[in-house]
Every structure is written in C-alpha cells, then in structure tokens.
Short mmCIF file of C-alpha atoms (C1' of nucleotides) in Angstrom, two decimals:
data_model
loop_
_atom_site.label_atom_id
_atom_site.label_comp_id
_atom_site.label_asym_id
_atom_site.label_seq_id
_atom_site.Cartn_x
_atom_site.Cartn_y
_atom_site.Cartn_z
CA UNK Z 1304 181.94 147.97 98.41
CA UNK Z 1305 185.45 147.38 97.17
CA UNK Z 1306 184.79 143.63 96.97
CA UNK Z 1307 181.72 144.31 94.88
CA UNK Z 1308 183.71 146.67 92.73
CA UNK Z 1309 186.51 144.18 92.20
CA UNK Z 1310 184.02 141.42 91.39
CA UNK Z 1311 182.56 143.77 88.86
CA UNK Z 1312 186.02 144.48 87.54
CA UNK Z 1313 186.90 140.82 87.35
CA UNK Z 1314 183.67 140.04 85.55
CA UNK Z 1315 184.45 142.82 83.15
CA UNK Z 1316 188.10 141.88 82.78
CA UNK Z 1317 188.99 143.03 79.32
CA UNK Z 1318 187.36 140.86 76.68
CA UNK Z 1319 189.52 138.93 74.26
CA UNK Z 1320 188.53 136.71 71.38
CA UNK Z 1321 189.73 133.73 73.37
CA UNK Z 1322 187.67 134.68 76.44
CA UNK Z 1323 184.62 135.11 74.22
CA UNK Z 1324 185.12 131.73 72.54
CA UNK Z 1325 185.77 129.89 75.82
CA UNK Z 1326 182.63 131.36 77.32
CA UNK Z 1327 180.68 130.37 74.22
CA UNK Z 1328 181.87 126.76 74.52
CA UNK Z 1329 181.01 126.67 78.21
CA UNK Z 1330 177.54 128.00 77.47
CA UNK Z 1331 176.93 125.50 74.65
CA UNK Z 1332 178.26 122.62 76.78
CA UNK Z 1333 176.00 123.52 79.69
CA UNK Z 1334 172.80 124.67 78.07
CA UNK Z 1335 172.92 123.42 74.50
CA UNK Z 1336 173.77 125.14 71.25
CA UNK Z 1337 170.32 126.74 71.03
CA UNK Z 1338 171.17 128.74 74.15
CA UNK Z 1339 174.23 130.20 72.50
CA UNK Z 1340 172.93 133.61 71.44
CA UNK Z 1341 174.87 136.83 71.29
CA UNK Z 1342 172.63 138.26 73.98
CA UNK Z 1343 172.99 135.32 76.39
CA UNK Z 1344 176.73 135.17 75.80
CA UNK Z 1345 177.05 138.86 76.52
CA UNK Z 1346 175.15 138.39 79.76
CA UNK Z 1347 177.45 135.55 80.76
CA UNK Z 1348 180.46 137.83 80.24
CA UNK Z 1349 178.84 140.81 81.94
CA UNK Z 1350 178.69 142.93 78.80
CA UNK Z 1351 176.09 143.94 76.25
CA UNK Z 1352 175.66 141.86 73.12
CA UNK Z 1353 177.35 144.47 70.94
CA UNK Z 1354 180.60 144.26 72.90
CA UNK Z 1355 181.17 140.84 71.37
CA UNK Z 1356 181.34 142.27 67.87
CA UNK Z 1357 184.69 143.82 68.71
CA UNK Z 1358 186.11 140.26 68.93
CA UNK Z 1359 184.09 138.23 66.45
CA UNK Z 1360 182.92 139.38 63.04
CA UNK Z 1361 179.46 137.93 63.48
CA UNK Z 1362 177.78 134.83 64.84
CA UNK Z 1363 179.05 132.68 61.95
CA UNK Z 1364 182.59 133.66 62.92
CA UNK Z 1365 181.84 132.86 66.57
CA UNK Z 1366 180.72 129.33 65.69
CA UNK Z 1367 183.67 128.86 63.31
CA UNK Z 1368 185.87 129.81 66.24
CA UNK Z 1369 184.46 127.38 68.78
CA UNK Z 1370 184.45 124.51 66.25
CA UNK Z 1371 188.15 125.11 65.68
CA UNK Z 1372 188.78 125.08 69.43
CA UNK Z 1373 187.22 121.62 69.51
CA UNK Z 1374 189.68 120.53 66.80
CA UNK Z 1375 192.49 121.78 69.01
CA UNK Z 1376 191.47 119.22 71.63
CA UNK Z 1377 192.03 116.33 69.25
CA UNK Z 1378 195.43 114.71 69.55
CA UNK Z 1379 197.58 114.80 66.43
CA UNK Z 1380 198.61 111.35 65.16
CA UNK Z 1381 202.24 110.48 65.79
CA UNK Z 1382 204.40 109.76 62.77
CA UNK Z 1383 206.51 106.95 64.21
CA UNK Z 1384 203.74 104.60 65.34
CA UNK Z 1385 202.35 102.16 62.78
CA UNK Z 1386 199.58 103.85 60.88
CA UNK Z 1387 196.81 101.51 61.95
CA UNK Z 1388 197.42 102.13 65.62
CA UNK Z 1389 197.90 105.86 65.06
CA UNK Z 1390 194.58 106.07 63.18
CA UNK Z 1391 192.85 104.06 65.87
CA UNK Z 1392 194.04 106.44 68.57
CA UNK Z 1393 193.07 109.45 66.48
CA UNK Z 1394 189.56 108.10 65.91
CA UNK Z 1395 189.08 107.59 69.62
CA UNK Z 1396 190.42 111.09 70.31
CA UNK Z 1397 187.95 112.63 67.84
CA UNK Z 1398 185.11 110.71 69.40
CA UNK Z 1399 186.10 111.85 72.88
CA UNK Z 1400 186.21 115.50 71.82
CA UNK Z 1401 182.82 115.19 70.14
CA UNK Z 1402 181.30 113.64 73.23
CA UNK Z 1403 182.71 116.35 75.49
CA UNK Z 1404 180.99 118.88 73.24
CA UNK Z 1405 177.79 117.23 72.10
CA UNK Z 1406 176.72 120.31 70.13
CA UNK Z 1407 179.82 120.18 67.92
CA UNK Z 1408 178.82 117.42 65.50
CA UNK Z 1409 175.59 119.25 64.75
CA UNK Z 1410 177.21 122.52 63.71
CA UNK Z 1411 180.23 121.14 61.91
CA UNK Z 1412 178.44 120.39 58.68
CA UNK Z 1413 177.28 123.95 58.29
CA UNK Z 1414 180.88 125.25 58.51
CA UNK Z 1415 182.43 126.26 55.23
CA UNK Z 1416 185.63 127.83 56.54
CA UNK Z 1417 187.91 125.25 58.15
CA UNK Z 1418 190.02 126.89 60.86
CA UNK Z 1419 193.76 126.46 61.43
CA UNK Z 1420 193.43 123.65 63.99
CA UNK Z 1421 191.19 121.78 61.58
CA UNK Z 1422 193.70 122.18 58.73
CA UNK Z 1423 196.66 121.27 60.94
CA UNK Z 1424 194.82 118.15 62.08
CA UNK Z 1425 193.96 117.04 58.54
CA UNK Z 1426 197.49 117.73 57.41
CA UNK Z 1427 198.91 115.59 60.22
CA UNK Z 1428 196.62 112.66 59.41
CA UNK Z 1429 197.56 112.71 55.74
CA UNK Z 1430 201.22 113.08 56.70
CA UNK Z 1431 201.04 110.07 59.01
CA UNK Z 1432 199.58 107.85 56.30
CA UNK Z 1433 202.03 109.07 53.64
CA UNK Z 1434 204.98 108.48 55.99
CA UNK Z 1435 203.73 104.92 56.49
CA UNK Z 1436 204.06 104.37 52.76
CA UNK Z 1437 200.46 104.52 51.57
CA UNK Z 1438 200.01 105.71 47.99
CA UNK Z 1439 198.24 109.02 47.67
CA UNK Z 1440 195.09 107.42 46.25
CA UNK Z 1441 195.04 104.98 49.15
CA UNK Z 1442 195.38 107.86 51.62
CA UNK Z 1443 192.35 109.52 50.03
CA UNK Z 1444 190.37 106.27 50.32
CA UNK Z 1445 191.42 105.70 53.92
CA UNK Z 1446 190.77 109.25 54.99
CA UNK Z 1447 187.34 109.42 53.43
CA UNK Z 1448 186.33 106.09 54.89
CA UNK Z 1449 187.60 106.74 58.39
CA UNK Z 1450 186.29 110.28 58.71
CA UNK Z 1451 182.89 109.35 57.31
CA UNK Z 1452 182.63 106.55 59.83
CA UNK Z 1453 183.77 108.60 62.81
CA UNK Z 1454 181.49 111.56 62.17
CA UNK Z 1455 178.67 109.28 61.09
CA UNK Z 1456 178.85 107.23 64.26
CA UNK Z 1457 178.71 110.36 66.39
CA UNK Z 1458 175.70 111.55 64.39
CA UNK Z 1459 173.96 108.18 64.59
CA UNK Z 1460 174.50 107.89 68.33
CA UNK Z 1461 173.09 111.39 68.75
CA UNK Z 1462 170.05 110.38 66.70
CA UNK Z 1463 169.14 107.45 68.89
CA UNK Z 1464 165.88 108.16 70.69
CA UNK Z 1465 167.55 106.83 73.84
CA UNK Z 1466 170.84 107.80 75.46
CA UNK Z 1467 171.14 105.72 78.60
CA UNK Z 1468 170.49 101.97 78.81
CA UNK Z 1469 167.59 102.77 81.15
CA UNK Z 1470 165.79 104.75 78.47
CA UNK Z 1471 165.84 101.87 76.00
CA UNK Z 1472 163.04 100.02 77.77
CA UNK Z 1473 160.53 102.86 77.66
CA UNK Z 1474 161.41 103.65 74.05
CA UNK Z 1475 160.81 100.00 73.08
CA UNK Z 1476 157.49 100.15 74.93
CA UNK Z 1477 156.29 103.35 73.29
CA UNK Z 1478 157.42 102.16 69.89
CA UNK Z 1479 154.70 99.52 69.80
CA UNK Z 1480 151.90 101.38 71.54
CA UNK Z 1481 150.76 103.90 68.91
CA UNK Z 1482 151.03 101.53 65.95
CA UNK Z 1483 149.07 98.42 64.95
CA UNK Z 1484 150.32 95.51 66.99
CA UNK Z 1485 153.79 94.45 65.89
CA UNK Z 1486 154.08 96.97 63.09
CA UNK Z 1487 157.87 96.74 63.33
CA UNK Z 1488 158.61 93.13 64.31
CA UNK Z 1489 162.32 93.10 63.42
CA UNK Z 1490 162.98 96.40 65.15
CA UNK Z 1491 161.18 95.05 68.18
CA UNK Z 1492 163.21 91.87 68.15
CA UNK Z 1493 166.42 93.88 67.90
CA UNK Z 1494 165.48 96.04 70.85
CA UNK Z 1495 164.08 93.40 73.17
CA UNK Z 1496 166.39 90.47 72.36
CA UNK Z 1497 169.62 92.40 71.91
CA UNK Z 1498 169.79 96.09 72.78
CA UNK Z 1499 167.90 95.74 76.05
CA UNK Z 1500 169.96 92.78 77.26
CA UNK Z 1501 172.13 93.71 80.23
CA UNK Z 1502 175.66 94.61 79.21
CA UNK Z 1503 174.77 95.97 75.79
CA UNK Z 1504 176.00 99.51 75.19
CA UNK Z 1505 175.56 101.01 71.76
CA UNK Z 1506 178.78 102.96 72.25
CA UNK Z 1507 180.70 99.67 72.08
CA UNK Z 1508 179.74 99.33 68.42
CA UNK Z 1509 182.17 102.16 67.68
CA UNK Z 1510 185.32 100.12 68.23
CA UNK Z 1511 183.89 97.09 66.46
CA UNK Z 1512 183.23 99.05 63.27
CA UNK Z 1513 186.48 100.98 63.56
CA UNK Z 1514 188.54 97.79 63.72
CA UNK Z 1515 186.61 96.23 60.83
CA UNK Z 1516 187.49 99.27 58.72
CA UNK Z 1517 191.13 99.44 59.82
CA UNK Z 1518 191.69 95.75 59.14
CA UNK Z 1519 190.02 96.00 55.73
CA UNK Z 1520 192.17 99.00 54.83
CA UNK Z 1521 195.31 97.15 55.88
CA UNK Z 1522 194.33 94.19 53.68
CA UNK Z 1523 193.81 96.53 50.74
CA UNK Z 1524 197.19 98.13 51.45
CA UNK Z 1525 199.02 94.80 51.72
CA UNK Z 1526 197.42 93.59 48.48
CA UNK Z 1527 198.78 96.57 46.57
CA UNK R 115 138.93 139.02 36.87
CA UNK R 116 137.60 135.52 37.23
CA UNK R 117 141.04 134.15 36.33
CA UNK R 118 142.59 136.16 39.11
CA UNK R 119 139.89 135.00 41.50
CA UNK R 120 140.40 131.35 40.59
CA UNK R 121 144.16 131.68 40.89
CA UNK R 122 143.52 133.10 44.32
CA UNK R 123 141.19 130.19 45.08
CA UNK R 124 143.68 127.64 43.83
CA UNK R 125 146.42 129.23 45.86
CA UNK R 126 144.17 129.04 48.89
CA UNK R 127 142.99 125.51 48.17
CA UNK R 128 142.26 124.02 51.56
CA UNK R 129 145.45 123.37 53.49
CA UNK R 130 146.31 119.84 54.51
CA UNK R 131 149.26 118.55 56.51
CA UNK R 132 150.59 116.96 53.36
CA UNK R 133 150.33 120.17 51.36
CA UNK R 134 152.11 122.04 54.16
CA UNK R 135 154.91 119.48 54.33
CA UNK R 136 155.38 119.33 50.54
CA UNK R 137 155.61 123.10 50.37
CA UNK R 138 158.11 123.07 53.24
CA UNK R 139 160.33 120.58 51.39
CA UNK R 140 160.11 122.61 48.18
CA UNK R 141 161.09 125.75 50.08
CA UNK R 142 164.02 124.07 51.83
CA UNK R 143 165.21 122.47 48.56
CA UNK R 144 165.12 125.79 46.73
CA UNK R 145 166.28 128.31 49.31
CA UNK R 146 167.95 126.31 52.05
CA UNK R 147 166.76 125.20 55.45
CA UNK R 148 167.39 128.63 56.97
CA UNK R 149 164.66 130.01 54.70
CA UNK R 150 162.13 127.59 56.11
CA UNK R 151 160.30 129.81 58.58
CA UNK R 152 156.64 129.66 59.50
CA UNK R 153 156.18 133.11 58.04
CA UNK R 154 157.86 132.39 54.70
CA UNK R 155 156.07 129.05 54.41
CA UNK R 156 152.73 130.71 55.06
CA UNK R 157 153.49 133.26 52.34
CA UNK R 158 154.34 130.47 49.91
CA UNK R 159 150.97 128.88 50.58
CA UNK R 160 149.07 132.16 50.50
CA UNK R 161 148.08 132.09 54.17
CA UNK R 162 149.19 133.71 57.39
CA UNK R 163 151.78 131.95 59.53
CA UNK R 164 149.19 130.96 62.10
CA UNK R 165 147.17 128.96 59.58
CA UNK R 166 149.95 126.36 59.59
CA UNK R 167 149.41 125.60 63.24
CA UNK R 168 146.14 123.89 62.37
CA UNK R 169 148.20 121.22 60.55
CA UNK R 170 151.47 120.99 62.47
CA UNK R 171 151.85 121.23 66.22
CA UNK R 172 154.86 123.55 66.01
CA UNK R 173 158.01 123.98 63.98
CA UNK R 174 159.63 120.93 65.54
CA UNK R 175 156.69 118.87 64.29
CA UNK R 176 157.02 120.43 60.85
CA UNK R 177 160.67 119.42 60.57
CA UNK R 178 159.92 115.93 61.94
CA UNK R 179 157.34 115.67 59.18
CA UNK R 180 159.58 116.64 56.28
CA UNK R 181 162.41 114.41 57.50
CA UNK R 182 160.02 111.47 57.48
CA UNK R 183 158.93 112.34 53.93
CA UNK R 184 162.58 112.06 52.90
CA UNK R 185 162.68 108.58 54.46
CA UNK R 186 159.65 107.68 52.32
CA UNK R 187 161.75 108.32 49.22
CA UNK R 188 164.30 105.68 50.19
CA UNK R 189 163.66 102.29 48.61
CA UNK R 190 163.06 99.44 51.05
CA UNK R 191 165.55 96.57 50.71
CA UNK R 192 164.13 93.49 49.06
CA UNK R 193 164.14 90.29 51.11
CA UNK R 194 164.98 87.84 48.32
CA UNK R 195 168.18 89.44 46.99
CA UNK R 196 171.43 88.49 48.68
CA UNK R 197 171.99 90.79 51.61
CA UNK R 198 175.17 92.37 50.33
CA UNK R 199 173.58 93.52 47.11
CA UNK R 200 170.42 94.63 48.92
CA UNK R 201 172.45 96.71 51.38
CA UNK R 202 174.48 98.19 48.54
CA UNK R 203 171.33 99.31 46.74
CA UNK R 204 169.86 100.70 49.92
CA UNK R 205 173.00 102.71 50.69
CA UNK R 206 172.90 104.24 47.23
CA UNK R 207 169.20 105.00 47.62
CA UNK R 208 169.81 106.78 50.93
CA UNK R 209 172.58 108.80 49.41
CA UNK R 210 170.42 109.81 46.47
CA UNK R 211 167.63 110.96 48.76
CA UNK R 212 170.08 112.95 50.87
CA UNK R 213 171.55 114.64 47.80
CA UNK R 214 168.09 115.54 46.47
CA UNK R 215 167.46 117.25 49.82
CA UNK R 216 170.77 118.69 50.91
CA UNK R 217 169.26 120.20 54.06
CA UNK R 218 168.14 116.81 55.36
CA UNK R 219 171.43 115.48 56.74
CA UNK R 220 171.84 118.65 58.78
CA UNK R 221 168.51 118.42 60.58
CA UNK R 222 168.35 114.66 61.08
CA UNK R 223 170.58 114.59 64.12
CA UNK R 224 168.41 117.00 66.01
CA UNK R 225 165.34 114.76 65.53
CA UNK R 226 164.35 112.78 68.59
CA UNK R 227 161.06 111.35 67.31
CA UNK R 228 161.56 108.93 64.43
CA UNK R 229 158.52 108.97 62.13
CA UNK R 230 156.71 105.95 60.68
CA UNK R 231 158.65 105.90 57.38
CA UNK R 232 161.89 105.99 59.35
CA UNK R 233 160.78 103.08 61.55
CA UNK R 234 159.44 101.08 58.58
CA UNK R 235 162.75 101.58 56.80
CA UNK R 236 164.85 100.49 59.76
CA UNK R 237 162.57 97.50 60.30
CA UNK R 238 162.96 96.42 56.67
CA UNK R 239 166.75 96.65 56.80
CA UNK R 240 166.95 94.55 59.95
CA UNK R 241 164.43 92.11 58.44
CA UNK R 242 166.51 91.74 55.29
CA UNK R 243 169.67 90.91 57.23
CA UNK R 244 167.89 88.52 59.57
CA UNK R 245 166.27 86.72 56.63
CA UNK R 246 169.72 86.29 55.11
CA UNK R 247 170.76 84.39 58.22
CA UNK R 248 172.87 86.96 60.10
CA UNK R 249 172.86 86.53 63.87
CA UNK R 250 171.24 89.37 65.76
CA UNK R 251 174.56 90.66 67.11
CA UNK R 252 175.97 90.65 63.58
CA UNK R 253 172.94 92.60 62.35
CA UNK R 254 173.57 95.22 65.03
CA UNK R 255 177.21 95.47 63.97
CA UNK R 256 176.38 95.70 60.27
CA UNK R 257 173.62 98.22 60.76
CA UNK R 258 175.69 100.51 62.94
CA UNK R 259 178.66 100.36 60.60
CA UNK R 260 176.71 100.92 57.39
CA UNK R 261 174.49 103.71 58.69
CA UNK R 262 177.39 105.52 60.31
CA UNK R 263 179.30 105.39 57.05
CA UNK R 264 176.39 106.49 54.86
CA UNK R 265 175.38 109.44 57.01
CA UNK R 266 178.99 110.31 57.73
CA UNK R 267 179.91 110.40 54.08
CA UNK R 268 177.00 112.71 53.33
CA UNK R 269 178.11 114.95 56.19
CA UNK R 270 181.74 114.93 55.14
CA UNK R 271 180.91 115.73 51.53
CA UNK R 272 178.75 118.62 52.73
CA UNK R 273 181.65 119.87 54.85
CA UNK R 274 184.08 120.10 51.99
CA UNK R 275 184.91 123.74 51.30
CA UNK R 276 184.42 122.93 47.59
CA UNK R 277 181.48 121.32 45.84
CA UNK R 278 182.35 121.30 42.14
CA UNK R 279 185.70 120.17 40.70
CA UNK R 280 186.17 123.75 39.47
CA UNK R 281 186.10 125.12 42.99
CA UNK R 282 188.92 122.86 44.16
CA UNK R 283 191.58 124.95 42.47
CA UNK R 284 190.68 128.22 44.12
CA UNK R 285 190.31 126.53 47.50
CA UNK R 286 193.77 125.02 47.15
CA UNK R 287 195.11 128.44 46.20
CA UNK R 288 193.51 130.27 49.12
CA UNK R 289 194.57 127.54 51.53
CA UNK R 290 198.20 128.53 51.19
CA UNK R 291 197.85 132.28 50.89
CA UNK R 292 196.97 133.38 54.45
CA UNK R 293 199.37 131.00 56.20
CA UNK R 294 203.15 130.81 56.35
CA UNK R 295 204.39 129.23 53.15
CA UNK R 296 203.63 125.54 53.02
CA UNK R 297 202.00 125.42 56.43
CA UNK R 298 200.08 122.31 55.36
CA UNK R 299 202.39 120.44 52.99
CA UNK R 300 200.56 117.10 53.02
CA UNK R 301 197.17 118.70 52.53
CA UNK R 302 198.61 120.67 49.65
CA UNK R 303 200.09 117.56 48.07
CA UNK R 304 196.76 115.77 48.39
CA UNK R 305 194.91 118.60 46.73
CA UNK R 306 197.34 119.41 43.94
CA UNK R 307 198.63 115.92 43.09
CA UNK R 308 195.39 113.99 43.55
CA UNK R 309 192.12 115.85 44.10
CA UNK R 310 192.77 118.44 41.41
CA UNK R 311 193.80 115.87 38.79
CA UNK R 312 191.23 115.62 35.99
CA UNK R 313 188.78 112.80 36.52
CA UNK R 314 188.87 112.86 40.30
CA UNK R 315 185.46 113.25 41.90
CA UNK R 316 185.19 113.01 45.67
CA UNK R 317 181.74 111.47 45.26
CA UNK R 318 183.38 108.36 43.81
CA UNK R 319 184.94 107.63 47.18
CA UNK R 320 181.49 106.68 48.41
CA UNK R 321 181.30 103.39 46.51
CA UNK R 322 184.92 102.53 47.30
CA UNK R 323 184.31 102.78 51.04
CA UNK R 324 180.93 101.12 50.81
CA UNK R 325 182.36 98.06 49.07
CA UNK R 326 185.26 97.86 51.51
CA UNK R 327 182.75 97.75 54.36
CA UNK R 328 180.39 95.28 52.68
CA UNK R 329 183.23 92.89 51.83
CA UNK R 330 184.64 93.09 55.34
CA UNK R 331 181.21 92.38 56.82
CA UNK R 332 180.79 89.38 54.55
CA UNK R 333 184.17 88.05 55.64
CA UNK R 334 183.15 88.45 59.28
CA UNK R 335 179.86 86.68 58.54
CA UNK R 336 181.52 83.79 56.69
CA UNK R 337 184.03 83.35 59.52
CA UNK R 338 181.26 82.90 62.09
"C1'" DA X 1206 190.09 151.40 71.61
"C1'" DC X 1207 186.35 149.47 73.66
"C1'" DC X 1208 181.73 149.29 75.09
"C1'" DT X 1209 176.64 151.06 75.33
"C1'" DG X 1210 171.70 152.03 73.87
"C1'" DA X 1211 168.30 152.52 70.83
"C1'" DA X 1212 166.54 150.83 66.75
"C1'" DC X 1213 165.44 147.63 62.75
"C1'" DA X 1214 164.04 143.62 60.56
"C1'" DC X 1215 163.35 139.46 61.58
"C1'" DC X 1216 161.90 134.85 64.50
"C1'" DG X 1217 158.16 131.18 66.87
"C1'" DT X 1218 154.10 131.21 69.26
"C1'" DT X 1219 149.72 132.61 72.37
"C1'" DC X 1220 145.41 134.31 72.54
"C1'" DA X 1221 141.15 136.37 71.23
"C1'" DA X 1222 138.57 137.22 67.38
"C1'" DG X 1223 136.46 136.61 62.96
"C1'" DT X 1224 133.68 133.62 59.34
"C1'" DA Q 1089 136.44 123.97 61.47
"C1'" DC Q 1090 139.61 126.89 59.65
"C1'" DC Q 1091 142.01 131.13 59.24
"C1'" DT Q 1092 143.31 136.14 60.74
"C1'" DG Q 1093 145.54 140.03 63.46
"C1'" DA Q 1094 147.60 141.88 67.11
"C1'" DA Q 1095 150.76 141.06 70.54
"C1'" DC Q 1096 154.78 139.01 73.23
"C1'" DA Q 1097 159.24 137.54 74.02
"C1'" DC Q 1098 162.80 136.59 71.68
"C1'" DC Q 1099 166.74 136.78 67.65
"C1'" DG Q 1100 171.27 139.01 64.89
"C1'" DT Q 1101 172.96 143.19 63.56
"C1'" DT Q 1102 173.57 148.54 62.14
"C1'" DC Q 1103 174.52 152.85 63.52
"C1'" DA Q 1104 175.46 156.74 66.34
"C1'" DA Q 1105 177.00 157.83 70.68
"C1'" DG Q 1106 179.56 157.68 74.86
"C1'" DT Q 1107 184.26 157.21 77.64
#
DNA sequence: ACCTGAACACCGTTCAAGT
DNA sequence: ACCTGAACACCGTTCAAGT
C-alpha cells in the first residue's frame, strides 16, 4: 500500500514548468507532435489537463517552450576558432538537434516569439562572425544563407517519401506503376542509377552543400 | 425570389474535386491554414461537411491536393536555356508561388505523397540539368542544395518576428526590454545598424544567396 | 497555491438515411 | 450518384469549485 502510495506521490511530484516541458518533448519524440495534446500530456504526468495551465499560458506557450529547449541543445559557436570551422560545427549541431527531435522543424515556422535560448544562439553566431572581421552586411548575407540551407535541408529530408535506403526501392517501384509508362524518366533515372546504388545516403548531401556554401562565402569575404 | 433561388443554385453548383480544392486554397489564403476545416470549407461551398468526402478521401487528401495545385503554379524550367539561368528562374518562380500561398511552406513537410505536379516539376528540373551535361551525382548535389536553400529561405522569412520594415523597429525595441540590458549585443547591432537602415529588405537576401550558390555550383561543374 | 470537474465550442469522421 | 443529419471520439480552454 505504501509503495503504491509513494508511486502515486512520485508520479504527482509537484509540477513545474520544466517538468511539463520535458514531458512534452518526450511525448512528441516518442509519439509524434500530433500526439502532444493537453489531455495526453496531463495523463502522462498523472494530472488532469487543466493542471498544466498553472505552468503554461496555453498550448502556444507550451510549444514555444519546447522549441526553445531544442535551441538549448545546440552548441554555441566558439569565438576563437576560425569562423568557417565554427559555422561548420554549428550547422552540424543544429542538424543533430533537429534529428533528435524530428517534430521540431515542423513547428518552428509557426513560432512568432523566439525564446531566450533562440536569441542567445543567434547572438552568438553573429558575434562569432563579427569577431572574425566580417562586415555587418556580410554577416547578414552569411547568416541568411547558412540558416536557410540548414533548415531547408532538414525540411527537404523530412519531405522525402523514403527515410531508409531500403524504402527507396519500393518508392521507385510505386512511382512508375500508377502513371503512364515512364512518365517521369529523369526522376526514374536519378532513383535507379544513383539514389538506389549501394552506399548512397541522402544525408551525405548535407555536408557537400554546407562546404560549397562555406567556401563560396569565404571567397566572397576574401574578395572584399 | 428567382434571383435568390438562382444564387442558391449557383452556390450549390455541383461539387467537383477541383472546385473543392480551389475553395480550400482561397480559404487558406484568406484566413490562414488553421481556418481550413472541413466544416468551414463546407460552409464556404454551401454544403454540409460530409458532402466534401465524396470528392476527397479525408483531410490529408485535401491538403495533398492543394499542395499539388501550388506546384502547378510553378513554371517548369526550359531545356534550351543555360542551366544556371533556368535554375535561377525556377527558384524565383517557386518563391513567388510560396509567397502567394503563405500556408504552403508550413504544410509541405508533413506531406508524404508527392502529387503529379510535384513529380512533373522535379522530373523537369532533373531533366534540365542532365540536358545541360551535368553528371548524375552533380545533379543530385545541385538539386539538394538549391531546394534546401529555396524552401529554407521561405521558412526563415516566415519565422522572422517581423514582416514589414515598419515592424522591425518595435521588435528591436521589445527585444531589449524584458532582458537584462544589452543581453544580446550583436543581435541588437545587427538590427539597429543594418536591418533597420532605410532600404534594407530581408527579401533581397534571397537573390544574394541564390547567386552565391549558383556560381559555386558552376565552378564545381567547370572543375570536373 | 495548486489541482479538479463539468461544461462549451469546436474538430475529423462513421454510419444510416434521404432524394 | 450525391448530399444530409445525427452521433462518436476527440480537441483547447473557461469558469467555479475544491483542498
């Protein structure tokens, strides 16, 4: 009886905003963002849905909160390293955080209120580039280009109708079946002669594109 | 009386999948994607919500349908033009379509079933690059890089806490107020000394980044 | 201060029924 | 063949009430 009572107590350990947000992230990670409802989250924490409203203003505020926790996971760029290497490491760190929390990229673009971790992160990136001597206009160019690419790649990879290499084959198959024979010849060639070849992993394209961008930015910087 | 009856008749003109999808796009354009519910859409068309299910399988199918209609608005790249110029025009066309339908970028990454217009578009882009002589691996690189950038820029621009140049000032103001003085010095500098200067429009960054990428890809192509 | 319970105004969708 | 109406299992959130 006392074990059951203490389990109950533990489950009902006083709620905090942090406990609510952590549970929300765990729920979204496990079951997808569509499972993150106030009712389900309450269940998970052993309370009614209305108990959550003591710690978050509303659902919008809840999602703002978990997005900012994802930003906290991203490593801040160091000031001393050369900016190209620092930006490369940051890009990889962002991508890692986004792939740990696959729901994040999908809800970020509906956020209007950037949280403190988000602002601190942006501030550090701009600071790194300024410290390396880039003019303010060049920092704006570099930041826009890099961030667009990083978020865009995560979005694009999410959009692919296949996730694992094994799925590529069946997708290629089904892509031809419903349409007139060879309706998409170039797409078919790309899939069969390149993407389906052993060793190809779409994720590898990330570093290729990132280095193309970083090298191009460095050229532009050196030319100025 | 007869006018009222004919208005009624016109309003209830036989539903088609196309009429349903067009009305859905109009509703999302006007009132935002969160207003696009089966019930509201039925109202708009003068029918009950269940009438829609004769023409779309479910809401997922409805959203798949309107996303593919957006793809139909994007101009296909021409084969004869040089690939760099063709890709530049395509990128601008994608961006225009996405800014006509601001909800689109937010729902694209939850789509798993690419529609015919989407496939036709992708096929044409790959075909254009192949015709210009790019090796298949280079096409994969270029496609990934360009698409990531285009979608990412649209996402990033959507994420900005300001949309019009006028809003920038108040955002910059409120960014300092709640935090310890000068919590984000580099962000503040960027906003006050660059973004808020007359003539700056974040949208202009799109072409800068696009041309950086296109030139870098051409260099990589020439080197091979 | 913190949580509950009932209620309200919404969702998408099934199923049987109308014409 | 095409649309309706009632119903079901969900949502987020308000408000008054409990401890």
